[in-house]
Short mmCIF file of C-alpha atoms in Angstrom, two decimals:
data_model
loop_
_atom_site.label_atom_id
_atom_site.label_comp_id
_atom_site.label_asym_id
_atom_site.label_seq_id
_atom_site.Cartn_x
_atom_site.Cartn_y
_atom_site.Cartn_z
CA UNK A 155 102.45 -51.93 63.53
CA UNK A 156 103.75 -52.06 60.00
CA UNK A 157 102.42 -48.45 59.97
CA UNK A 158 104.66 -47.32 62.81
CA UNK A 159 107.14 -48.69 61.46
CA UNK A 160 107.27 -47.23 58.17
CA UNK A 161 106.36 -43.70 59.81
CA UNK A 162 109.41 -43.98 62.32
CA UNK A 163 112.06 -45.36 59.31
CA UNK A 164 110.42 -41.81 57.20
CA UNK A 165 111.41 -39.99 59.62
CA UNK A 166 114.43 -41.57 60.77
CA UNK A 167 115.57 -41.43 56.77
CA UNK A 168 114.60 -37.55 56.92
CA UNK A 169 116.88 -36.92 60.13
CA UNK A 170 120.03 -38.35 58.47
CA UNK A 171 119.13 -36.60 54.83
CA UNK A 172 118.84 -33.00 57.09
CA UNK A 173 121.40 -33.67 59.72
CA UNK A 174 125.41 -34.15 59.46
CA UNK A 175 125.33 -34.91 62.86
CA UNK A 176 122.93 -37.99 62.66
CA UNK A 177 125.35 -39.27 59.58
CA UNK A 178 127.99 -39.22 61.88
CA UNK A 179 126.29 -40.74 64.47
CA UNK A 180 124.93 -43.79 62.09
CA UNK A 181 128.75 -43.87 61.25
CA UNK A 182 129.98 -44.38 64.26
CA UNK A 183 127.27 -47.14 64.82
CA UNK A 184 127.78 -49.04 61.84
CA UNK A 185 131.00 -49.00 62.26
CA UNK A 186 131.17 -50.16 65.69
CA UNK A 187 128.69 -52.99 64.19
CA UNK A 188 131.52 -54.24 62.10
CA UNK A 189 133.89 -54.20 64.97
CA UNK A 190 131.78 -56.07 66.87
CA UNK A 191 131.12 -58.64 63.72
CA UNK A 192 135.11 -58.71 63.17
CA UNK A 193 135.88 -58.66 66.79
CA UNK A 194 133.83 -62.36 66.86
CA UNK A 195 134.54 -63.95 63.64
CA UNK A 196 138.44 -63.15 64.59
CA UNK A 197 137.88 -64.54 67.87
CA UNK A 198 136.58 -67.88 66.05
CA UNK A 199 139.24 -67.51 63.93
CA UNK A 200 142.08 -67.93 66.95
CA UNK A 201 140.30 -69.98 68.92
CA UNK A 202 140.40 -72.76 65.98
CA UNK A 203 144.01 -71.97 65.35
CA UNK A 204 144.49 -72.53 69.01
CA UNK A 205 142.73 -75.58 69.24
CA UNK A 206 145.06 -77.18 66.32
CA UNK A 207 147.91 -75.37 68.05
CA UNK A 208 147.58 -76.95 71.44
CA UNK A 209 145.59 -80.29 70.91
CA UNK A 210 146.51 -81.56 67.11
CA UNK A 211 149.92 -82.01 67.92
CA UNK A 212 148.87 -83.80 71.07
CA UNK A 213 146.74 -86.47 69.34
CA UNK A 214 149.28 -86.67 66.58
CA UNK A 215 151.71 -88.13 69.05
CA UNK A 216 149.49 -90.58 70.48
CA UNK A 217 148.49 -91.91 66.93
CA UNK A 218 152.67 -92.44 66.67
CA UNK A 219 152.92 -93.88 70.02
CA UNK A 220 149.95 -96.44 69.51
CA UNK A 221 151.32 -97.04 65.66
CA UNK A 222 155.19 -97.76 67.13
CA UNK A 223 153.15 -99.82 69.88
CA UNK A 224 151.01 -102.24 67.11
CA UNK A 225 151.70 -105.73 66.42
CA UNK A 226 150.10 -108.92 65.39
CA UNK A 227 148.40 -110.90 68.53
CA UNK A 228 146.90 -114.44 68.72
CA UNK A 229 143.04 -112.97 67.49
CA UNK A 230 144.63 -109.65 65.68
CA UNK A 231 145.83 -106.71 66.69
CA UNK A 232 147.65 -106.13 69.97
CA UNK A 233 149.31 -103.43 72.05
CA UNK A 234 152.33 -103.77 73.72
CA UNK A 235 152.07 -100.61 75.58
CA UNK A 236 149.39 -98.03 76.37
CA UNK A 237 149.88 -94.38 76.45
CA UNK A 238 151.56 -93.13 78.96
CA UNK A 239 148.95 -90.14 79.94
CA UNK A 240 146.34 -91.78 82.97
CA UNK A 241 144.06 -90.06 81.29
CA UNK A 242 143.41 -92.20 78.57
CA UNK A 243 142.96 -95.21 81.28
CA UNK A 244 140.39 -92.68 83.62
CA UNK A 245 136.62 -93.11 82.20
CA UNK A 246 135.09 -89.74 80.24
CA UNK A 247 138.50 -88.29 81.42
CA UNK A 248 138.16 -86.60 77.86
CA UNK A 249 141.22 -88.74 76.55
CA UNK A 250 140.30 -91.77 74.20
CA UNK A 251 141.22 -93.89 71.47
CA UNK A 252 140.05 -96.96 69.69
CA UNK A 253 141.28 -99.49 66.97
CA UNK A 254 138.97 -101.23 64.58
CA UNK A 255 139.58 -103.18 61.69
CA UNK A 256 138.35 -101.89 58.08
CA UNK A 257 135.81 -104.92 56.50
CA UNK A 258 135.21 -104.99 53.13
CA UNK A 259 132.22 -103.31 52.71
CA UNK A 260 133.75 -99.81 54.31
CA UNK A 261 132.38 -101.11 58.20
CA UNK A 262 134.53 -101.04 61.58
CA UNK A 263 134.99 -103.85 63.60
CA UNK A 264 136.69 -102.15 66.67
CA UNK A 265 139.50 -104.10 68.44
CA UNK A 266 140.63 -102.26 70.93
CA UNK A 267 139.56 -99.03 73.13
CA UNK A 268 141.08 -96.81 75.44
CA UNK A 269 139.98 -97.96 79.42
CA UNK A 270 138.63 -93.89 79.34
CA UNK A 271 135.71 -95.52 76.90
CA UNK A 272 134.53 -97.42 79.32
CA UNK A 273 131.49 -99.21 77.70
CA UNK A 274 130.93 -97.19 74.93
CA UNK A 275 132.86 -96.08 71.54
CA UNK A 276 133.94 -93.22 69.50
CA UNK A 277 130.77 -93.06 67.06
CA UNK A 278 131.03 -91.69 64.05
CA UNK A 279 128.04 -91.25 61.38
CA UNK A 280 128.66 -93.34 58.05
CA UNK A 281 128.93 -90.53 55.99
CA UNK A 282 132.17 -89.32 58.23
CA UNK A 283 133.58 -93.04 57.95
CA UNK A 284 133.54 -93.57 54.45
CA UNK A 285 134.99 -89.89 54.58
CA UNK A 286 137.99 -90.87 56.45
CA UNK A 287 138.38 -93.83 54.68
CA UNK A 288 138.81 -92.31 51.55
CA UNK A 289 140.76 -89.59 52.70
CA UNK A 290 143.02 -90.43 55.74
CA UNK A 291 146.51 -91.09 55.21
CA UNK A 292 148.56 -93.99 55.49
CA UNK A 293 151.16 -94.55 57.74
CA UNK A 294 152.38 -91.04 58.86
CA UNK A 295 149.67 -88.49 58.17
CA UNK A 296 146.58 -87.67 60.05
CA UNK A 297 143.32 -86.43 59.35
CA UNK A 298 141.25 -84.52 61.56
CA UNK A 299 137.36 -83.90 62.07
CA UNK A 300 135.33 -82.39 64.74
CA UNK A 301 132.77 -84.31 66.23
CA UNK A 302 129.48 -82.96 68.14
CA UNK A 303 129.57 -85.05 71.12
CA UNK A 304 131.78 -87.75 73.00
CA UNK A 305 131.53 -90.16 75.95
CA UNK A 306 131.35 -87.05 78.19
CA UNK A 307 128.88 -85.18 76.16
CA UNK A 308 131.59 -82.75 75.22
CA UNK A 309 132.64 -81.87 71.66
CA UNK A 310 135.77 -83.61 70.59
CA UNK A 311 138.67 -83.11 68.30
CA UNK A 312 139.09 -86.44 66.60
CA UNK A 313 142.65 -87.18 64.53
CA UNK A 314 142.27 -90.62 62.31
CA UNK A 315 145.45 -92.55 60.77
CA UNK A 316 145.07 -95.90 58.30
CA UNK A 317 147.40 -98.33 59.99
CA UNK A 318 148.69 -101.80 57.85
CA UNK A 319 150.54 -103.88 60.50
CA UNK A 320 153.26 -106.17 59.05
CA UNK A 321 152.46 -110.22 59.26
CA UNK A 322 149.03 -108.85 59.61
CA UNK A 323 146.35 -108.77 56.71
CA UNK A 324 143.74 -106.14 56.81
CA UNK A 325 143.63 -102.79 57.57
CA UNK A 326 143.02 -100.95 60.83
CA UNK A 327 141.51 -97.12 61.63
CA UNK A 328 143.05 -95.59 64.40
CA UNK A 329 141.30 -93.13 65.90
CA UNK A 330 142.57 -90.58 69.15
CA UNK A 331 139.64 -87.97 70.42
CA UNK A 332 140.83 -84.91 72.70
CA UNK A 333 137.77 -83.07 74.55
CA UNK A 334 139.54 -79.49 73.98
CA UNK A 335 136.94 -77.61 75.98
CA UNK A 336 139.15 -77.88 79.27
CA UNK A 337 142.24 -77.46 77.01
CA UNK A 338 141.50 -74.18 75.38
CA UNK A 339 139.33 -72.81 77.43
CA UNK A 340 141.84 -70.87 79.86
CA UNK A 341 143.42 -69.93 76.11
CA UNK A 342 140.11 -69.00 74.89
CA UNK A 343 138.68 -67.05 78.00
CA UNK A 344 142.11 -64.77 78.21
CA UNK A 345 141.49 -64.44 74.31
CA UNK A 346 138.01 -62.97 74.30
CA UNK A 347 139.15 -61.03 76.93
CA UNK A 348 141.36 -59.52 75.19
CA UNK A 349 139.22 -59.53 72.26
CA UNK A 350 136.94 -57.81 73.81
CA UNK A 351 139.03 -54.71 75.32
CA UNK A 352 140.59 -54.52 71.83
CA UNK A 353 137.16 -54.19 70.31
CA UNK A 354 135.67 -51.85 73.24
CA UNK A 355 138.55 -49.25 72.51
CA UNK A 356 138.30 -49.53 69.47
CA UNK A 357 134.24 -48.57 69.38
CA UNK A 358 135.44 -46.17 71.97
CA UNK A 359 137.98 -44.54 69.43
CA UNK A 360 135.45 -44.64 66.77
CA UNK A 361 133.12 -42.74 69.15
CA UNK A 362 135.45 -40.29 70.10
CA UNK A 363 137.17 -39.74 66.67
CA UNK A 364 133.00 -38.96 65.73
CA UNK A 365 132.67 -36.58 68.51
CA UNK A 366 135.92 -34.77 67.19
CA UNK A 367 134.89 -34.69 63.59
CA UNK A 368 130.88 -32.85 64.64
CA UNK A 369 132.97 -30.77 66.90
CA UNK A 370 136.01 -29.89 65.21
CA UNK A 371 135.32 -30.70 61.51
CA UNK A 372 131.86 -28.77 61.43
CA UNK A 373 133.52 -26.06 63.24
CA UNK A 374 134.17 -24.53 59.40
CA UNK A 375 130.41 -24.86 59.34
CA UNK A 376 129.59 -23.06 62.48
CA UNK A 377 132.21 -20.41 61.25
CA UNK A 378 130.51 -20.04 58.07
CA UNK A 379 127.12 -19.01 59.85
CA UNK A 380 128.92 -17.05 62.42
CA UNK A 381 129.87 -14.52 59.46
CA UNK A 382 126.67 -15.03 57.40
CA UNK A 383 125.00 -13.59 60.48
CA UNK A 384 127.35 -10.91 60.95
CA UNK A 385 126.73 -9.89 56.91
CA UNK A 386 123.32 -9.98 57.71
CA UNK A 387 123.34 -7.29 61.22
CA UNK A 388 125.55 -5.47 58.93
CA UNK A 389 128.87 -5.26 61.23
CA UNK A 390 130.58 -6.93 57.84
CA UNK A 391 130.09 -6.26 53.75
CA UNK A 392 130.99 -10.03 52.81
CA UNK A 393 132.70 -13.00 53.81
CA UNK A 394 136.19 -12.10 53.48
CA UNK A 395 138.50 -14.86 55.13
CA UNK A 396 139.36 -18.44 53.98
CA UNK A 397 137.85 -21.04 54.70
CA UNK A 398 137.78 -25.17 54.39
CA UNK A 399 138.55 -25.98 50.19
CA UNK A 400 135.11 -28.01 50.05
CA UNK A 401 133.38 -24.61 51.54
CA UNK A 402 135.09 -21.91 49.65
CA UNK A 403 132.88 -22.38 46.34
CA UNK A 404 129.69 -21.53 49.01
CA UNK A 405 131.43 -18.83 50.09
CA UNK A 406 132.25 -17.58 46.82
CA UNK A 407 128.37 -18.05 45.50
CA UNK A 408 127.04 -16.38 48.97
CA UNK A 409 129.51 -13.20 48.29
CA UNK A 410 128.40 -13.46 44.85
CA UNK A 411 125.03 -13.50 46.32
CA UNK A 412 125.51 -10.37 48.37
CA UNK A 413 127.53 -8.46 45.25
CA UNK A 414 123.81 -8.92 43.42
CA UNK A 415 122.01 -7.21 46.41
CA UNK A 416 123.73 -4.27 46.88
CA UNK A 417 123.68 -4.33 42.36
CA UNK A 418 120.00 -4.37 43.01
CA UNK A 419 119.94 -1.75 45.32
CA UNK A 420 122.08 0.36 43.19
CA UNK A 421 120.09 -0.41 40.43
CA UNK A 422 116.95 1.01 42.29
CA UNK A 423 118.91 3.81 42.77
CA UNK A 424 119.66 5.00 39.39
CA UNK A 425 115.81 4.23 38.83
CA UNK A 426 114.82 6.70 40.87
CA UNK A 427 117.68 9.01 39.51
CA UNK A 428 116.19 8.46 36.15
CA UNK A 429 112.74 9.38 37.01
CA UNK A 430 114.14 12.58 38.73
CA UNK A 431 116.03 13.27 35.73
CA UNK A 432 112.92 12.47 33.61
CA UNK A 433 110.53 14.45 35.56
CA UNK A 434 112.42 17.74 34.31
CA UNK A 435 111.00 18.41 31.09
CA UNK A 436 107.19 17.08 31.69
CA UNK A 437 106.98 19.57 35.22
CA UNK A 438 108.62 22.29 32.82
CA UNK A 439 106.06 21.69 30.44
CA UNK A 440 103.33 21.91 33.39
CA UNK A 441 104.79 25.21 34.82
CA UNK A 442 104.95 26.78 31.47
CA UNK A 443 101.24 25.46 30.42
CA UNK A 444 99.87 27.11 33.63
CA UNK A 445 101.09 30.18 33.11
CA UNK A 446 100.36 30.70 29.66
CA UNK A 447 97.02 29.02 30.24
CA UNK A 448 97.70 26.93 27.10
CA UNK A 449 95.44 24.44 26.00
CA UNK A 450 94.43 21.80 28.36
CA UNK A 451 95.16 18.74 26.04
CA UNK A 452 99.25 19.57 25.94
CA UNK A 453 99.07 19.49 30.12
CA UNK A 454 96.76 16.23 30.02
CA UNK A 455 99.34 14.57 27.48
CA UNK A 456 102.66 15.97 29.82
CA UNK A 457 100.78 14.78 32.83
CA UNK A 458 99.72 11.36 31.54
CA UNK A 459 103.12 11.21 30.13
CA UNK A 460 104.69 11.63 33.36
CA UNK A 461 102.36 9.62 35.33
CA UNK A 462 103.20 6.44 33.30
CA UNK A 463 107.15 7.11 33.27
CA UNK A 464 106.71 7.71 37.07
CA UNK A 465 104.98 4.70 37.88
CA UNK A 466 107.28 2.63 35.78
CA UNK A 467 110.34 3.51 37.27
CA UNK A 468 108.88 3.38 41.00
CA UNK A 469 107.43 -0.17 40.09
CA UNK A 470 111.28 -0.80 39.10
CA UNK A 471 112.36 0.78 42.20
CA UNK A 472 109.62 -1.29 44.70
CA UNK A 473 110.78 -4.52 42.94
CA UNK A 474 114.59 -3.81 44.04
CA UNK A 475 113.77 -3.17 46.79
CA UNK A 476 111.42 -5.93 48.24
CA UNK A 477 114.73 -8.35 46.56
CA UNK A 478 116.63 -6.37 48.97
CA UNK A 479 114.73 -7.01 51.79
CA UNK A 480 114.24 -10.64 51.31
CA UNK A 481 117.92 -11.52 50.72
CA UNK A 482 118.71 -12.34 54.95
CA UNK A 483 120.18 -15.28 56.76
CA UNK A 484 117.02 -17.37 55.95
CA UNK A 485 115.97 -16.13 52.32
CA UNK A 486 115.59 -18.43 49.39
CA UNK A 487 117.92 -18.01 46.35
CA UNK A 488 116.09 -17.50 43.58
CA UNK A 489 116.96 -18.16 40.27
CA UNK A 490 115.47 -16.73 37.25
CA UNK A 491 115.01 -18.30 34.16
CA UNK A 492 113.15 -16.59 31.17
CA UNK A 493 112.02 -18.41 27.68
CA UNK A 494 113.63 -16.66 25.18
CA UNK A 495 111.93 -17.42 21.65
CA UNK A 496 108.10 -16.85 22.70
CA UNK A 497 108.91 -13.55 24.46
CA UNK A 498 110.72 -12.41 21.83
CA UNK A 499 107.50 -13.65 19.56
CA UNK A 500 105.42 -11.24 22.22
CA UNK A 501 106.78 -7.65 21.55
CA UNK A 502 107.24 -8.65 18.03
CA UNK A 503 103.41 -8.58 18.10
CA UNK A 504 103.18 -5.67 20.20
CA UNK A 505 105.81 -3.67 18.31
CA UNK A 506 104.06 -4.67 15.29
CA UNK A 507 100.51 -3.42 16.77
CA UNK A 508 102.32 0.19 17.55
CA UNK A 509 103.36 0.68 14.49
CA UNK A 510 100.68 -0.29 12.14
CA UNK A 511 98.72 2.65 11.86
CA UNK A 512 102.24 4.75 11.14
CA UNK A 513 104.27 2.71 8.60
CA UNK A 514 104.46 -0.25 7.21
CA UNK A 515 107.27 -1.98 8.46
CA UNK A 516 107.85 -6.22 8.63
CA UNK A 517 109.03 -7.64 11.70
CA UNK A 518 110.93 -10.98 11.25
CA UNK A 519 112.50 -13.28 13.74
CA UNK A 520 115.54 -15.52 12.98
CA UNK A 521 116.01 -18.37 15.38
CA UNK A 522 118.53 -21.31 15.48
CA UNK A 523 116.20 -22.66 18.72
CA UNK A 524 114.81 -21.52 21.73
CA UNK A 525 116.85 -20.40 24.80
CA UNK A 526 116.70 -19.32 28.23
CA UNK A 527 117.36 -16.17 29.68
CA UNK A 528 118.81 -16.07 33.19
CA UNK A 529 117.07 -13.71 34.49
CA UNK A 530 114.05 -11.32 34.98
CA UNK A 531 111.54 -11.56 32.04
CA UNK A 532 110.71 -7.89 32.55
CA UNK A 533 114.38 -6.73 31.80
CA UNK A 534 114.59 -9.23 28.49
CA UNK A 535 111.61 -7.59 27.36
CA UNK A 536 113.18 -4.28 28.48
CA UNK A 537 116.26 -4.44 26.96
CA UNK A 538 115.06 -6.09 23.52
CA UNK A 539 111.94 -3.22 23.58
CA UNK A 540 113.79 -0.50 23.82
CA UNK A 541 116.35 -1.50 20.71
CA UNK A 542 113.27 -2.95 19.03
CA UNK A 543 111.61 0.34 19.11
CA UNK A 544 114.50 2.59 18.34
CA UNK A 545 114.81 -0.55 14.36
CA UNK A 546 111.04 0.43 13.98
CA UNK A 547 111.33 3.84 14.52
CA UNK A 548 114.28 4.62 12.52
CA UNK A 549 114.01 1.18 10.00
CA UNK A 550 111.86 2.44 6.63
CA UNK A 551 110.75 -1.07 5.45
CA UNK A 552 112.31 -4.01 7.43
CA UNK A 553 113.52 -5.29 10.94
CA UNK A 554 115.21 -8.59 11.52
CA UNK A 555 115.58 -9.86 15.33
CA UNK A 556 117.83 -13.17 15.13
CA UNK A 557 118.70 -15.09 18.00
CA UNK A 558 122.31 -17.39 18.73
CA UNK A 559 123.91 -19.19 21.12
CA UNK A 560 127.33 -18.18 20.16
CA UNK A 561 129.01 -19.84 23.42
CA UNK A 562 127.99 -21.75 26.34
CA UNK A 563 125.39 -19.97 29.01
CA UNK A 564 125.64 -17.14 26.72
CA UNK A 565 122.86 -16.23 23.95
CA UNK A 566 123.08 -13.34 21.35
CA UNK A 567 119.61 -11.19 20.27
CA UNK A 568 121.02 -8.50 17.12
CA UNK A 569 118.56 -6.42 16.09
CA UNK A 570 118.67 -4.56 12.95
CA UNK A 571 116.84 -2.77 10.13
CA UNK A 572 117.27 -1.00 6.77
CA UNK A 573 117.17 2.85 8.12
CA UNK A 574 120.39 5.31 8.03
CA UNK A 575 122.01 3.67 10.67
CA UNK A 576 124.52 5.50 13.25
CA UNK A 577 128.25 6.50 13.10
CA UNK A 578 130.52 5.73 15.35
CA UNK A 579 130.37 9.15 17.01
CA UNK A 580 126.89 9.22 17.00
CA UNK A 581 126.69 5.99 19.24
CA UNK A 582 129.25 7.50 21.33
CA UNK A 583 126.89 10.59 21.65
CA UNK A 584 123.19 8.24 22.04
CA UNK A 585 124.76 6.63 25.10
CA UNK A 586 125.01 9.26 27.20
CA UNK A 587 122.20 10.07 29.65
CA UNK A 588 119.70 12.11 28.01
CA UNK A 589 121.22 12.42 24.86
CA UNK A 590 119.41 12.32 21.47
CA UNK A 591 120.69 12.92 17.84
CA UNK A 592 116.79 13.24 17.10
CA UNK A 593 115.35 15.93 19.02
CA UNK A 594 111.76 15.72 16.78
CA UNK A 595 111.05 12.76 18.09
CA UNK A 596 109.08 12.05 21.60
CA UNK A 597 110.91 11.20 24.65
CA UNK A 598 113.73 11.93 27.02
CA UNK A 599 117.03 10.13 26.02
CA UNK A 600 117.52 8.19 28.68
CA UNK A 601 116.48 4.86 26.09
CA UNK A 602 119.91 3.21 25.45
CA UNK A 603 121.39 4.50 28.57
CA UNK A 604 118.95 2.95 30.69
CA UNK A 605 119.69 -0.31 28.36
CA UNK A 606 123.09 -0.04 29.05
CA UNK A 607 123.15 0.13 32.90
CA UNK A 608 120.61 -3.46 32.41
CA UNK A 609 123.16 -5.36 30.34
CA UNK A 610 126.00 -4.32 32.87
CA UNK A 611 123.84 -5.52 35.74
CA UNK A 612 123.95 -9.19 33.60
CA UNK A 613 127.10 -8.86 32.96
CA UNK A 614 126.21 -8.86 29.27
CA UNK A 615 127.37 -7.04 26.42
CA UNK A 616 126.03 -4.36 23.92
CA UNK A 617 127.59 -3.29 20.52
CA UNK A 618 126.55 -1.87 17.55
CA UNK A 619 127.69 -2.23 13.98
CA UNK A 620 126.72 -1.34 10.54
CA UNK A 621 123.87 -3.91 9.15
CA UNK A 622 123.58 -5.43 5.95
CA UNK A 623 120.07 -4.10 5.06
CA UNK A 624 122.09 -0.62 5.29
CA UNK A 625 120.61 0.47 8.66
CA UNK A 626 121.93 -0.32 12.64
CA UNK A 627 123.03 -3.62 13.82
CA UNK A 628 122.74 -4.20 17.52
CA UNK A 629 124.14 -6.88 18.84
CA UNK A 630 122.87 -8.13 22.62
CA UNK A 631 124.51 -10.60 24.63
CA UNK A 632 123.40 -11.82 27.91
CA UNK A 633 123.70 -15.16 29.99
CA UNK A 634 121.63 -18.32 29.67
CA UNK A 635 120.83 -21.26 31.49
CA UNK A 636 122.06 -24.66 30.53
#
C-alpha cells in the first residue's frame, strides 16, 4: 500500500515538474482549499459576532432588570418583580436565570431560579466558578462564558454579574443563560448561505481565471512552437516577431541556435572548397608524373599526400553536416566544453615528437591555470596546431605557448618563438588563401587562412605582433566556459 502510494506521489511530482498545465491546475486547487478553509473560519467568525450581537445585549438587560428588582427579604434575597419575557417562567423554554449567594470558601448557595429551571440549575464546573468569581464585575459589568449544555440539552450563552444588595451582607452571583441556537440560527443559516455562494464563485472565478491563464497565457507558448516548426519545414529562416518579455531571451538563444547551423553548414562548405582548392597542385603533380613516367615514389608521396588532406577535410565536412541534420524541432542542444591546459600539454608532445629528428627546438608552456574551451576539441587542437607548427617551423631554438584569462568567458593562447618573425605586410600577404612567403617549404597555403575562418566561427580573435625572443607573437582568443 505504502508502495502505491509512493509510486503514484513519483509520478504525480513528475506530472507537475513536466507540465504547466498540472501547476495550474494544483493552483487552482489549493487555492480553492484556502477558500474553502477561509470561507469556514469567517463563517465562525460572524456567527460569534452575531451571537454577542443579538443575545449579549439581551441577557445584559435582564441582569439590570433582576439587579434594579433585588432587595433584602425575611431569609435573604428577594425579587420584587420577574422578567417580563414568559419565557423565563416556561420550563427548558431556553430562558433562565438563578441567584446564589457567594460562601466563604468560593461555593454557591442558590436562592432563587427562574420557573424555566424547573427542578434543576445552571451548573457550572468549579474551575468556571472560581473563574467568574475572580473575574466578573461588580455592579454594572458582565462577564460572559459559553457553556456545553443547559436544562434543554442545548448550548447556552451564560452572562454573570457580582451583585452586593444594600442592608444585605454577603454577596450574590447572578447568572442569565440564553439557548442562542433558535436565536441565531435563521441569522446563521442565511449566513452560510451566503457564505457559501460567496465562496462557490469565488472557486468558480479561480477556476475560470486558471482556464484563461493555460489558454490565453500559454498561448505565447503555443506561438513559440508554431514558428519553431515552421523554421524547421523551412517556410521561415528564424523567429523574427516579438514575443512575451519572459520568452524573448529563448527566442533569442533558439535564433542564435539556428545562426550556428547554417555557420556550420557554411563552414562545411568552405571545407570542401578548400579541398577543391587543395586538390590542384597534388592532381597536377599526378598528371605531370604520368606523363613523364617519373619515378614512382614522387606519385606515391602526391597521392598519399592528397589522400590524407582529402580525408581530413571530408571528415570536417561529414561532421557539419550530421550537426546539421540533428539540429530539428526535437534535437538536443549541445554544448561543448574542451579542457584547455592538458590538450595544449598533448600537441606540445606531438609537436615535439615531429620535430625531433630535424632541430632541436624546446617547447614550453606558460599557464596561470587551466581553462575551458567552449567548443569542439578538434578545432582547439586545430587552431593551436597549425600556429604551433608554423613557431617550430620557423622558431631556431625556442617556442613559448602561454595561456590567460584576460576577461570573463574569454581565454588567450599566444604563441611565439625566437625565428625572423613577419612584417606587417607579410601577415597581410600569409592570410590570404593559398598564399605563402615560403614557397621551399611543403604545403598549400591554405594554414592560417583556414585558422582564420575557425576563430571567426567562435567569434574569437587572431593577431599577431612582434615577440620578445625576436621571432612572431600570435595571440589567440576564443570563448570559455565559466
Amino acid at each position: 500500500m505504502l508502495d502505491a502510494l509512493h509510486a503514484a506521489w513519483k509520478r504525480l511530482r513528475r506530472s507537475f515538474r513536466l507540465s504547466l498545465t498540472a501547476r495550474f491546475g494544483l493552483i487552482a486547487l489549493v487555492s480553492t482549499i484556502l477558500l474553502i478553509i477561509a470561507g469556514m473560519a469567517a463563517h465562525g467568525f460572524f456567527s460569534n459576532r452575531l451571537m454577542r450581537l443579538l443575545i449579549d445585549p439581551e441577557i445584559e438587560s435582564v441582569i439590570d432588570n433582576l439587579a434594579s428588582n433585588a432587595e433584602p427579604g425575611l431569609e435573604g434575597i428577594v425579587l420584587r418583580d420577574l422578567p417580563f419575557d414568559p419565557r423565563y417562567v416556561r420550563p427548558t423554554s431556553g430562558r433562565y436565570f438563578q441567584i446564589a449567594r457567594i460562601n466563604e470558601n468560593d461555593t454557591l448557595d442558590i436562592q432563587i431560579a427562574s420557573r424555566s429551571l424547573f427542578d434543576v440549575t445552571i451548573d457550572l464546573a468549579p474551575l468556571q466558578v472560581r473563574e467568574l468569581l475572580e473575574s466578573t464585575p461588580n455592579a454594572r459589568g458582565v462577564r460572559f462564558l459559553n457553556a456545553p449544555k443547559g436544562p434543554d440539552l442545548a448550548p447556552l450563552r451564560i452572562g454573570a454579574r457580582i451583585l452586593q444588595i444594600p442592608d444585605l451582607e454577603g454577596r450574590y452571583l447572578v447568572l442569565v443563560a440564553v439557548a442562542p441556537e433558535e436565536i441565531i440560527r435563521p441569522a446563521a443559516n442565511l449566513l452560510a448561505t451566503a457564505f457559501a455562494v460567496f465562496v462557490g464563485f469565488c472557486a468558480l472565478m479561480v477556476i475560470a481565471i486558471t482556464v484563461l491563464q493555460m489558454g490565453v497565457g500559454l498561448e505565447p507558448l503555443r506561438r513559440l512552437r508554431r514558428d519553431i516548426a515552421e523554421v524547421r519545414r523551412g517556410n521561415a529562416d528564424r523567429l523574427g516577431r516579438e514575443y512575451a518579455a519572459e520568452l524573448q531571451p529563448l527566442a533569442g538563444e533558439l535564433n542564435a541556435l539556428l545562426d550556428h547551423n547554417r555557420e556550420v553548414v557554411e563552414r562545411a562548405r568552405r571545407h570542401v572548397g578548400n579541398l577543391a582548392h587543395a586538390l590542384k597542385t597534388p592532381i597536377a603533380v599526378l598528371k605531370n608524373a604520368a606523363g613523364e613516367q617519373a619515378d614512382g615514389d614522387m606519385v606515391k608521396q602526391s597521392v598519399e599526400e592528397m589522400e590524407a588532406f582529402v580525408e581530413r577535410q571530408l571528415r570536417r565536412a561529414r561532421v557539419a553536416a550530421r550537426a546539421e541534420s540533428q539540429a530539428g524541432a526535437h534535437a538536443p542542444t549541445v554544448g561543448y566544453r574542451t579542457p584547455v591546459v592538458q590538450n595544449l600539454n598533448d600537441l606540445i608532445f606531438m609537436m615535439e615528437q615531429k620535430y625531433d629528428h630535424v632541430k632541436a627546438i624546446d617547447i614550453e608552456l606558460v599557464s596561470e591555470g587551466d581553462v575551458t574551451f567552449r567548443g569542439e576539441r578538434e578545432d582547439l587542437l586545430e587552431m593551436v596546431a597549425n600556429l604551433l607548427d608554423n613557431a617550430c617551423k620557423y622558431g631556431r631554438s625556442r617556442v613559448v605557448v602561454s595561456l590567460a584569462t584576460p576577461g570573463a568567458n574569454q581565454l588567450e593562447i599566444a604563441v611565439e618563438d625566437d625565428g625572423p618573425g613577419l612584417t606587417g605586410d607579410d601577415i597581410a600577404r600569409v592570410m590570404t588563401r593559398g598564399a605563402r612567403l615560403d614557397e621551399a617549404a611543403p604545403g598549400q597555403g591554405l594554414g592560417l587562412s583556414i585558422l582564420t575562418e575557425t576563430v571567426q566561427l567562435y567569434a574569437g580573435e587572431l593577431t599577431f605582433e612582434r615577440s620578445d625572443l625576436g621571432g612572431l607573437k600570435a595571440r589567440l582568443r576564443l570563448p570559455a566556459t565559466d
